[in-house]
Amino acid sequence: HRRNYPVDQVNWYDTQRFTRKLSQLSGLPFRLPFEAEWEYAARGGNKVPTQTLYSGGDDANAVAWHIGNCLNKTHEVKSKTPNALGLYNMSGNVFEICQDAKENYGSKAVDDPVVVKKGAARVRRGGAWDSESTNELRVAFRRRMALDGAYRNTGLRVVMEAE
């Protein structure tokens, strides 16, 4: 039974159809998080005095499902330690697609949300169950994603816009 497992194997277009339909059914404004929103939430918002490597702490095994502990599959949500905001699995289990395009960070100021050119690749964050390096689980790690790519290790997290 997969009820308590993360959604995976979705592409950008799937996420847009899903958030549009969820918004229509609920009457509330849902979307994917912008990259800065995702990172702020993964870092625990303003509740953590010092930054940690992963969402919820510095011990990857305590907070994340990855290649070293996952038995080559996704796992139920809420089965690892949450971060300071009570959010689970922001490191490991499945990468999460963000609304933004995958732009390079540089010396210039980064506006968020990034203005997206039509057809531009998106960014996914958080690492996944098949991440071979704990580097990919770090809150700061960013990976490119083709719009039509449905990766077996990629899912989504939705946000509801506040008024």
C-alpha positions as MATLAB code, in Angstrom:
seq = 'HRRNYPVDQVNWYDTQRFTRKLSQLSGLPFRLPFEAEWEYAARGGNKVPTQTLYSGGDDANAVAWHIGNCLNKTHEVKSKTPNALGLYNMSGNVFEICQDAKENYGSKAVDDPVVVKKGAARVRRGGAWDSESTNELRVAFRRRMALDGAYRNTGLRVVMEAE';
ca = [
       0.000    0.000    0.000;
       1.586    3.289   -1.127;
      -0.713    5.746    0.689;
       2.018    7.146    2.973;
       4.775    7.253    0.356;
       5.936   10.280   -1.603;
       4.690   10.782   -5.143;
       7.491   10.021   -7.576;
       8.184    9.581  -11.291;
       6.510   12.859  -12.204;
       7.641   15.453  -14.701;
       7.203   19.229  -14.702;
       3.987   19.082  -16.718;
       2.469   16.523  -14.315;
       3.153   18.847  -11.364;
       1.519   21.778  -13.112;
      -1.610   19.761  -13.962;
      -1.772   18.463  -10.386;
      -1.425   21.862   -8.682;
      -3.956   23.422  -11.086;
      -6.479   20.635  -10.370;
      -5.840   20.788   -6.601;
      -6.431   24.540   -6.704;
      -9.654   24.098   -8.685;
     -11.017   21.389   -6.373;
     -10.094   23.152   -3.129;
     -10.624   26.766   -4.150;
      -7.190   27.510   -2.654;
      -4.051   28.646   -4.522;
      -1.555   25.734   -4.673;
       1.744   25.626   -6.574;
       5.272   24.271   -6.332;
       7.600   26.188   -4.017;
      10.032   28.679   -5.457;
      13.607   27.604   -4.876;
      14.235   30.164   -2.123;
      11.039   29.080   -0.350;
      12.093   25.440   -0.582;
      15.536   26.199    0.871;
      14.144   28.383    3.658;
      11.753   25.593    4.677;
      14.440   22.901    4.392;
      16.791   24.916    6.624;
      14.106   25.166    9.307;
      13.099   28.756    8.679;
      14.307   31.090   11.408;
      14.035   28.416   14.131;
      17.610   27.113   13.690;
      20.450   29.278   15.057;
      23.135   27.589   12.906;
      22.836   25.989    9.493;
      22.986   22.215    9.207;
      24.194   20.171    6.232;
      20.867   18.392    5.783;
      17.290   19.308    6.525;
      16.964   18.420   10.194;
      20.609   17.960   11.188;
      24.133   16.957   10.230;
      23.622   13.174   10.370;
      22.386   12.014    6.940;
      21.248    8.637    8.289;
      19.014   10.265   10.893;
      17.206   12.625    8.511;
      17.376   11.104    5.014;
      16.774    7.972    2.967;
      19.735    7.564    0.596;
      21.653    4.805   -1.202;
      23.406    3.755    2.008;
      20.244    3.003    3.980;
      17.245    2.765    1.632;
      17.349   -0.801    0.213;
      16.938    0.725   -3.291;
      13.434    2.107   -2.815;
      11.449    5.026   -1.467;
      10.173    4.855    2.097;
       7.129    6.074    3.976;
       7.121    9.743    4.886;
       7.636   10.639    8.540;
      10.049    7.740    9.014;
      13.093    9.938    9.631;
      13.721   12.931   11.907;
      11.898   16.135   10.844;
      13.518   19.549   10.694;
      12.830   22.458   13.069;
       9.601   23.320   11.205;
       8.347   19.740   11.518;
       8.895   19.044    7.804;
       9.961   15.518    6.877;
      12.072   14.181    4.029;
      13.351   17.470    2.660;
      16.682   15.664    2.432;
      16.517   12.268    0.747;
      13.680    9.942   -0.268;
      12.787   11.876   -3.478;
      14.122   15.024   -5.131;
      11.499   17.788   -5.088;
      10.758   19.940   -8.131;
      10.768   23.701   -7.640;
       8.866   26.288   -9.669;
      12.070   28.041  -10.764;
      14.323   27.509  -13.730;
      17.794   26.071  -13.054;
      19.920   29.203  -13.264;
      23.541   29.475  -12.212;
      24.304   31.299   -9.018;
      26.935   33.962   -9.500;
      28.194   37.181   -8.010;
      25.056   39.056   -9.087;
      22.032   39.214   -6.814;
      19.603   36.368   -7.367;
      15.975   37.365   -7.680;
      13.428   34.853   -6.586;
      11.381   33.739   -8.305;
      13.666   33.453  -11.299;
      12.053   34.669  -14.516;
      11.582   31.501  -16.508;
      12.196   31.351  -20.231;
       9.761   29.126  -22.127;
      11.054   25.571  -22.141;
      13.812   26.252  -19.581;
      14.925   23.329  -17.413;
      13.755   23.443  -13.808;
      15.584   22.795  -10.576;
      14.999   19.964   -8.121;
      16.267   19.892   -4.582;
      16.828   17.625   -1.584;
      18.484   14.480   -2.891;
      16.810   11.092   -3.156;
      16.819    7.463   -2.086;
      19.336    6.655   -4.828;
      21.721    9.540   -4.049;
      25.144    7.897   -3.974;
      26.762   10.830   -2.268;
      25.569   12.560    0.854;
      26.611   15.728   -1.009;
      23.340   15.437   -2.992;
      21.357   15.413    0.269;
      22.739   18.766    1.404;
      20.196   21.580    1.605;
      22.364   23.640   -0.758;
      22.544   20.980   -3.515;
      20.742   21.783   -6.777;
      20.076   19.490   -9.739;
      18.797   20.307  -13.225;
      15.606   18.699  -14.518;
      14.251   18.552  -18.063;
      10.598   19.607  -18.268;
       9.455   16.286  -19.693;
      11.754   14.095  -17.598;
       9.882   11.735  -15.273;
      12.702   10.574  -13.027;
      12.083    7.621  -10.727;
      13.683    9.533   -7.858;
      11.776   12.816   -8.267;
       8.529   13.996   -6.735;
       6.905   17.148   -5.518;
       5.965   19.162   -2.458;
       3.211   21.709   -2.831;
       2.721   25.019   -1.091;
      -0.440   27.012   -0.614;
      -0.089   30.718   -1.144;
      -1.071   32.834    1.834;
      -3.204   35.882    1.209;
];
